[in-house]
């Protein structure tokens, strides 16, 4: 059966998974303002999902970690990003994602965080291709289409070895963050390597969609990369900070202060409603991103940084006589 990936209009412009940024609240805002071709959840530990449930002897529906996997219909198509180095855990979690109604499962093979790598997950997968392939096969047991997000190598670029290993499992899509693990985010993304990745795809798994990732700031730039490199699409991450309109083509500099304030307030309302277990301070990244670029923004931002609840945030906006709601 054809998966949702094959039915999408190309080129694809997709929203990157970003822990504590692309949570259910921000995804809802983006889905309402400017939906991308595909959304990703934040990454979720397959082992964590399993052990939390086992320890408490609870049903999947009672598992607090499942809260990180809630989404709304308007976010479709949406893929759940999972990480694990144990095939049986991946199989369990991917099946759970199928039950939850996700359109696909994505496997994180690029995260450089030490606590993730210690578990043999994220970028550490690049060093154990046999296990990486077993993890892809395990995710497939869910019946969902499986995609992978990775980097160009670990200590150095090893595209010719690593990418064919992944392609031998014919994932539906492969997103390549165009840096090595060692480079973290400290150098510019190597977009010059993308034509080589596309050629590897053509040779080893012609149906796999190739998405490039790294440093793209606007939709126009993303379109240009597709034209220049032949990839099927681009994944955008940090460009969406302070700009939930990104996928309409609007650039951050074009967004008016009053639009920013309304979007930020709406985000805080959604955050309260959809992620009750998360601490309000997680929103502070968004305060920084939305509240900048006009006279008085710095003062407002520093006042917002002191707030600890939706009520306090609303009080600050009221004090500044800002319009934040259409009601
Ligand atoms: C705050 C933050 C959280 C992130 N969380 C994840 C994650 O959960 N899973 C993942 O695969 N990548 C994660 N990333 C990496 C991004 O998906 C993306 O690969 C990276 O930011 C480069 O793309 P960009 O230049 O378009 O932002 C995260 C990045 C940031 C900045």
Short mmCIF file of C-alpha atoms and ligand atoms in Angstrom, two decimals:
data_model
loop_
_atom_site.label_atom_id
_atom_site.label_comp_id
_atom_site.label_asym_id
_atom_site.label_seq_id
_atom_site.Cartn_x
_atom_site.Cartn_y
_atom_site.Cartn_z
CA UNK A 1 0.00 0.00 0.00
CA UNK A 2 1.19 3.48 -0.80
CA UNK A 3 2.12 5.37 2.36
CA UNK A 4 1.17 8.96 3.08
CA UNK A 5 4.72 10.00 2.16
CA UNK A 6 4.21 9.03 -1.46
CA UNK A 7 0.98 11.02 -1.73
CA UNK A 8 2.46 14.34 -0.59
CA UNK A 9 3.04 17.14 -3.06
CA UNK A 10 6.72 17.77 -3.58
CA UNK A 11 8.83 19.60 -2.68
CA UNK A 12 8.21 18.97 1.00
CA UNK A 13 8.77 21.62 3.64
CA UNK A 14 8.56 19.99 7.04
CA UNK A 15 8.72 21.06 10.67
CA UNK A 16 11.74 19.73 12.60
CA UNK A 17 11.33 17.91 15.88
CA UNK A 18 12.54 20.20 18.68
CA UNK A 19 12.26 19.12 22.29
CA UNK A 20 10.37 21.67 24.41
CA UNK A 21 9.68 23.80 21.32
CA UNK A 22 7.49 21.82 18.91
CA UNK A 23 5.31 20.54 21.73
CA UNK A 24 1.53 20.10 21.32
CA UNK A 25 0.96 23.82 22.02
CA UNK A 26 3.34 25.22 19.42
CA UNK A 27 2.34 22.58 16.90
CA UNK A 28 -1.31 23.60 17.31
CA UNK A 29 -0.38 27.23 16.66
CA UNK A 30 1.63 26.33 13.56
CA UNK A 31 -1.14 24.03 12.31
CA UNK A 32 -3.57 26.94 12.56
CA UNK A 33 -1.35 29.65 11.09
CA UNK A 34 0.74 27.86 8.47
CA UNK A 35 0.88 24.07 8.35
CA UNK A 36 4.01 22.43 6.93
CA UNK A 37 3.92 19.36 4.64
CA UNK A 38 4.59 17.09 7.66
CA UNK A 39 4.97 17.67 11.40
CA UNK A 40 7.20 15.78 13.82
CA UNK A 41 6.61 15.39 17.55
CA UNK A 42 9.40 16.10 20.00
CA UNK A 43 11.55 13.00 20.48
CA UNK A 44 10.25 10.40 22.92
CA UNK A 45 12.12 7.52 24.56
CA UNK A 46 10.69 4.16 23.50
CA UNK A 47 12.29 2.54 26.57
CA UNK A 48 10.83 5.26 28.77
CA UNK A 49 7.34 4.59 27.42
CA UNK A 50 7.73 0.90 28.12
CA UNK A 51 9.33 1.06 31.57
CA UNK A 52 7.04 3.73 32.95
CA UNK A 53 4.06 1.61 32.07
CA UNK A 54 5.58 -1.63 33.39
CA UNK A 55 6.75 -0.11 36.66
CA UNK A 56 3.36 1.23 37.54
CA UNK A 57 1.48 -1.73 36.05
CA UNK A 58 -0.68 0.74 34.16
CA UNK A 59 -2.48 0.75 30.83
CA UNK A 60 -0.94 2.67 27.91
CA UNK A 61 -3.71 5.24 28.21
CA UNK A 62 -2.66 6.00 31.81
CA UNK A 63 1.04 6.32 31.02
CA UNK A 64 2.12 9.92 31.73
CA UNK A 65 4.73 9.76 28.94
CA UNK A 66 1.96 9.21 26.40
CA UNK A 67 1.02 12.85 27.06
CA UNK A 68 4.07 13.81 24.96
CA UNK A 69 2.48 11.93 22.08
CA UNK A 70 -0.86 13.68 21.96
CA UNK A 71 -1.76 15.52 18.79
CA UNK A 72 -4.79 17.05 17.11
CA UNK A 73 -6.29 16.18 13.74
CA UNK A 74 -5.21 19.53 12.30
CA UNK A 75 -1.55 18.54 12.73
CA UNK A 76 -1.72 15.72 10.18
CA UNK A 77 0.27 14.33 8.63
CA UNK A 78 2.27 13.87 11.80
CA UNK A 79 5.04 11.46 12.64
CA UNK A 80 6.13 10.49 16.14
CA UNK A 81 9.85 10.64 16.71
CA UNK A 82 11.18 7.81 18.87
CA UNK A 83 14.60 6.76 20.06
CA UNK A 84 15.86 3.42 21.35
CA UNK A 85 18.77 1.06 20.79
CA UNK A 86 16.66 -1.98 21.70
CA UNK A 87 14.54 -3.43 18.91
CA UNK A 88 11.92 -4.86 21.26
CA UNK A 89 11.38 -1.44 22.82
CA UNK A 90 11.16 0.21 19.42
CA UNK A 91 8.66 -2.40 18.28
CA UNK A 92 6.48 -1.79 21.36
CA UNK A 93 6.61 2.01 21.09
CA UNK A 94 5.99 2.09 17.33
CA UNK A 95 2.93 -0.14 17.76
CA UNK A 96 1.70 2.22 20.46
CA UNK A 97 2.12 5.11 17.99
CA UNK A 98 0.05 3.17 15.46
CA UNK A 99 -2.70 2.76 18.08
CA UNK A 100 -2.53 6.47 18.87
CA UNK A 101 -3.23 7.17 15.21
CA UNK A 102 0.08 8.62 14.03
CA UNK A 103 0.72 8.71 10.30
CA UNK A 104 4.30 7.49 10.68
CA UNK A 105 7.22 6.86 12.99
CA UNK A 106 10.59 8.59 12.73
CA UNK A 107 13.72 7.27 14.39
CA UNK A 108 16.22 9.68 15.88
CA UNK A 109 19.75 8.74 14.83
CA UNK A 110 21.34 12.17 15.13
CA UNK A 111 20.89 13.59 18.64
CA UNK A 112 24.29 14.48 20.17
CA UNK A 113 23.03 14.71 23.76
CA UNK A 114 25.29 12.64 26.02
CA UNK A 115 22.45 11.21 28.08
CA UNK A 116 20.85 9.90 24.87
CA UNK A 117 24.11 8.61 23.42
CA UNK A 118 24.91 6.75 26.65
CA UNK A 119 21.90 4.58 25.91
CA UNK A 120 23.36 3.79 22.46
CA UNK A 121 20.71 6.08 20.90
CA UNK A 122 20.68 9.25 18.80
CA UNK A 123 23.97 9.92 16.99
CA UNK A 124 25.57 6.85 18.67
CA UNK A 125 23.52 4.78 16.20
CA UNK A 126 25.87 5.95 13.44
CA UNK A 127 28.54 3.80 15.10
CA UNK A 128 26.41 0.63 15.07
CA UNK A 129 24.76 0.31 11.67
CA UNK A 130 23.66 -3.29 12.21
CA UNK A 131 21.65 -2.28 15.24
CA UNK A 132 20.36 0.81 13.43
CA UNK A 133 18.93 -1.46 10.75
CA UNK A 134 17.41 -3.80 13.34
CA UNK A 135 15.74 -0.76 14.93
CA UNK A 136 14.21 0.27 11.59
CA UNK A 137 12.86 -3.26 11.07
CA UNK A 138 11.44 -3.29 14.60
CA UNK A 139 9.63 0.01 14.00
CA UNK A 140 8.13 -1.47 10.81
CA UNK A 141 6.37 -4.14 12.84
CA UNK A 142 3.88 -1.40 13.72
CA UNK A 143 2.67 -1.28 10.12
CA UNK A 144 3.42 2.46 10.02
CA UNK A 145 5.75 3.99 7.46
CA UNK A 146 9.19 4.49 8.99
CA UNK A 147 11.57 7.40 8.42
CA UNK A 148 14.97 8.22 9.90
CA UNK A 149 16.67 11.47 10.90
CA UNK A 150 20.45 11.40 11.08
CA UNK A 151 23.70 13.27 10.44
CA UNK A 152 26.46 12.97 7.80
CA UNK A 153 28.75 10.97 10.09
CA UNK A 154 30.07 10.78 13.62
CA UNK A 155 33.59 12.21 13.96
CA UNK A 156 33.90 12.81 10.25
CA UNK A 157 31.74 12.71 7.16
CA UNK A 158 31.10 9.04 6.26
CA UNK A 159 28.22 9.39 3.81
CA UNK A 160 29.38 6.61 1.51
CA UNK A 161 29.33 4.08 4.34
CA UNK A 162 26.50 5.24 6.59
CA UNK A 163 23.80 6.36 4.15
CA UNK A 164 23.75 3.09 2.09
CA UNK A 165 23.37 1.13 5.36
CA UNK A 166 20.19 3.07 6.12
CA UNK A 167 18.98 2.96 2.52
CA UNK A 168 19.36 -0.84 2.48
CA UNK A 169 16.26 -0.84 4.73
CA UNK A 170 14.40 1.45 2.29
CA UNK A 171 12.99 3.94 4.81
CA UNK A 172 10.11 6.01 3.46
CA UNK A 173 12.04 9.20 4.14
CA UNK A 174 15.52 10.09 5.30
CA UNK A 175 16.28 13.47 6.81
CA UNK A 176 19.94 14.39 6.90
CA UNK A 177 21.11 17.13 9.23
CA UNK A 178 24.14 18.19 7.21
CA UNK A 179 26.71 18.14 9.99
CA UNK A 180 28.67 15.42 11.79
CA UNK A 181 28.00 14.57 15.44
CA UNK A 182 31.34 16.14 16.30
CA UNK A 183 30.41 19.39 14.62
CA UNK A 184 27.27 19.65 16.80
CA UNK A 185 25.81 22.93 15.52
CA UNK A 186 29.12 24.79 15.56
CA UNK A 187 29.80 25.02 11.81
CA UNK A 188 27.58 25.82 8.84
CA UNK A 189 25.53 22.93 7.50
CA UNK A 190 27.28 21.26 4.53
CA UNK A 191 24.61 21.71 1.87
CA UNK A 192 27.27 21.04 -0.79
CA UNK A 193 27.04 17.34 0.22
CA UNK A 194 23.36 17.01 -0.60
CA UNK A 195 23.76 16.04 -4.30
CA UNK A 196 25.91 13.10 -3.17
CA UNK A 197 23.19 11.95 -0.77
CA UNK A 198 20.60 12.20 -3.56
CA UNK A 199 22.86 10.11 -5.83
CA UNK A 200 23.21 7.46 -3.09
CA UNK A 201 19.45 7.39 -2.77
CA UNK A 202 19.01 6.99 -6.54
CA UNK A 203 21.38 4.04 -6.47
CA UNK A 204 20.30 2.22 -3.30
CA UNK A 205 16.65 3.07 -2.61
CA UNK A 206 15.01 5.18 -5.33
CA UNK A 207 11.69 5.52 -3.48
CA UNK A 208 13.13 6.98 -0.28
CA UNK A 209 12.42 10.70 0.02
CA UNK A 210 15.46 12.79 0.95
CA UNK A 211 15.05 15.83 3.18
CA UNK A 212 17.91 18.19 3.94
CA UNK A 213 18.25 19.98 7.26
CA UNK A 214 20.42 22.68 8.74
CA UNK A 215 20.53 26.50 8.91
CA UNK A 216 17.65 27.24 6.53
CA UNK A 217 15.96 30.44 7.66
CA UNK A 218 13.16 31.05 5.16
CA UNK A 219 10.85 29.14 2.84
CA UNK A 220 12.45 30.94 -0.12
CA UNK A 221 15.86 29.65 0.92
CA UNK A 222 14.43 26.16 1.34
CA UNK A 223 13.00 26.26 -2.20
CA UNK A 224 16.35 27.37 -3.53
CA UNK A 225 18.11 24.43 -1.82
CA UNK A 226 15.68 21.98 -3.40
CA UNK A 227 16.42 23.46 -6.84
CA UNK A 228 20.16 23.52 -6.34
CA UNK A 229 20.62 20.09 -4.77
CA UNK A 230 17.80 17.88 -6.08
CA UNK A 231 16.57 16.80 -2.64
CA UNK A 232 12.83 16.18 -2.17
CA UNK A 233 12.40 18.73 0.56
CA UNK A 234 13.77 20.64 3.48
CA UNK A 235 13.24 20.34 7.23
CA UNK A 236 13.18 23.67 9.07
CA UNK A 237 13.80 23.97 12.79
CA UNK A 238 15.04 27.12 14.45
CA UNK A 239 13.56 29.30 11.70
CA UNK A 240 10.15 28.72 13.29
CA UNK A 241 11.23 30.37 16.57
CA UNK A 242 9.03 33.45 16.85
CA UNK A 243 7.52 32.76 13.43
CA UNK A 244 4.61 30.32 13.31
CA UNK A 245 3.85 31.76 9.83
CA UNK A 246 7.11 30.40 8.45
CA UNK A 247 5.49 27.85 6.16
CA UNK A 248 3.40 30.49 4.35
CA UNK A 249 6.65 32.11 3.26
CA UNK A 250 6.46 35.04 5.68
CA UNK A 251 9.83 36.06 6.98
CA UNK A 252 10.35 36.81 10.65
CA UNK A 253 11.26 40.44 9.97
CA UNK A 254 7.84 41.00 8.32
CA UNK A 255 5.82 40.05 11.38
CA UNK A 256 4.32 43.02 13.18
CA UNK A 257 4.69 43.49 16.96
CA UNK A 258 0.92 43.16 17.52
CA UNK A 259 0.89 39.86 15.61
CA UNK A 260 3.76 38.59 17.71
CA UNK A 261 2.01 39.47 20.95
CA UNK A 262 -1.24 37.79 19.89
CA UNK A 263 0.61 34.66 18.76
CA UNK A 264 2.57 34.50 22.01
CA UNK A 265 -0.56 34.89 24.12
CA UNK A 266 -2.40 32.24 22.10
CA UNK A 267 0.58 29.92 22.51
CA UNK A 268 0.55 30.42 26.29
CA UNK A 269 -3.20 29.61 26.38
CA UNK A 270 -2.62 26.42 24.36
CA UNK A 271 0.36 25.53 26.54
CA UNK A 272 -1.79 25.76 29.68
CA UNK A 273 -4.53 23.70 28.14
CA UNK A 274 -2.50 21.00 26.37
CA UNK A 275 0.60 20.48 28.48
CA UNK A 276 -0.52 20.80 32.11
CA UNK A 277 2.42 18.72 33.33
CA UNK A 278 5.05 21.02 31.79
CA UNK A 279 6.51 23.90 33.71
CA UNK A 280 5.61 27.41 32.53
CA UNK A 281 9.30 28.36 32.26
CA UNK A 282 9.53 26.21 29.10
CA UNK A 283 7.70 29.07 27.36
CA UNK A 284 10.60 31.43 28.03
CA UNK A 285 12.38 30.38 24.85
CA UNK A 286 9.33 31.68 23.02
CA UNK A 287 9.28 34.96 24.99
CA UNK A 288 12.80 35.63 23.72
CA UNK A 289 11.93 34.71 20.17
CA UNK A 290 8.62 36.58 19.86
CA UNK A 291 9.35 39.71 21.85
CA UNK A 292 12.08 41.46 19.97
CA UNK A 293 12.62 43.99 17.23
CA UNK A 294 10.64 47.06 18.35
CA UNK A 295 11.22 49.92 20.80
CA UNK A 296 10.28 48.73 24.28
CA UNK A 297 10.55 45.02 23.38
CA UNK A 298 13.55 44.45 25.68
CA UNK A 299 11.71 45.88 28.69
CA UNK A 300 8.57 43.88 27.99
CA UNK A 301 10.63 40.74 27.46
CA UNK A 302 12.42 41.07 30.77
CA UNK A 303 9.08 41.52 32.56
CA UNK A 304 7.66 38.46 30.81
CA UNK A 305 10.71 36.46 31.85
CA UNK A 306 9.68 37.03 35.49
CA UNK A 307 6.22 35.52 35.01
CA UNK A 308 5.33 32.03 36.17
CA UNK A 309 1.78 31.51 34.96
CA UNK A 310 -0.70 32.48 32.26
CA UNK A 311 -2.38 34.88 34.72
CA UNK A 312 0.90 36.67 35.40
CA UNK A 313 1.69 36.86 31.70
CA UNK A 314 -1.76 38.33 31.01
CA UNK A 315 -1.26 40.89 33.78
CA UNK A 316 2.00 42.10 32.21
CA UNK A 317 0.37 42.42 28.78
CA UNK A 318 -2.52 44.38 30.39
CA UNK A 319 -0.12 46.71 32.18
CA UNK A 320 1.49 47.50 28.83
CA UNK A 321 -2.01 48.05 27.34
CA UNK A 322 -1.31 45.51 24.62
CA UNK A 323 -4.04 43.91 22.52
CA UNK A 324 -3.50 40.16 22.75
CA UNK A 325 -6.87 38.63 22.05
CA UNK A 326 -9.58 39.21 19.44
CA UNK A 327 -12.32 38.64 22.01
C1 LIG B 1 15.74 23.27 21.06
C2 LIG B 1 16.02 22.17 20.08
C3 LIG B 1 15.53 20.89 20.32
C4 LIG B 1 15.77 19.85 19.41
N1 LIG B 1 15.19 18.63 19.63
C5 LIG B 1 15.32 17.64 18.67
C6 LIG B 1 14.61 16.40 18.79
O1 LIG B 1 13.82 16.17 19.73
N2 LIG B 1 14.81 15.47 17.80
C7 LIG B 1 15.64 15.70 16.73
O2 LIG B 1 15.78 14.82 15.85
N3 LIG B 1 16.31 16.86 16.59
C8 LIG B 1 16.15 17.83 17.52
N4 LIG B 1 16.77 19.05 17.34
C9 LIG B 1 17.54 19.29 16.09
C10 LIG B 1 16.63 19.92 15.02
O3 LIG B 1 15.57 19.06 14.66
C11 LIG B 1 17.46 20.29 13.75
O4 LIG B 1 18.07 19.12 13.26
C12 LIG B 1 18.53 21.33 14.04
O5 LIG B 1 18.02 22.40 14.84
C13 LIG B 1 19.11 21.92 12.73
O6 LIG B 1 18.08 22.47 11.92
P1 LIG B 1 17.78 24.08 11.88
O7 LIG B 1 19.07 24.76 11.54
O8 LIG B 1 16.72 24.23 10.82
O9 LIG B 1 17.32 24.45 13.26
C14 LIG B 1 16.57 20.08 18.25
C15 LIG B 1 17.08 21.37 18.03
C16 LIG B 1 16.82 22.40 18.92
C17 LIG B 1 17.37 23.77 18.62
#
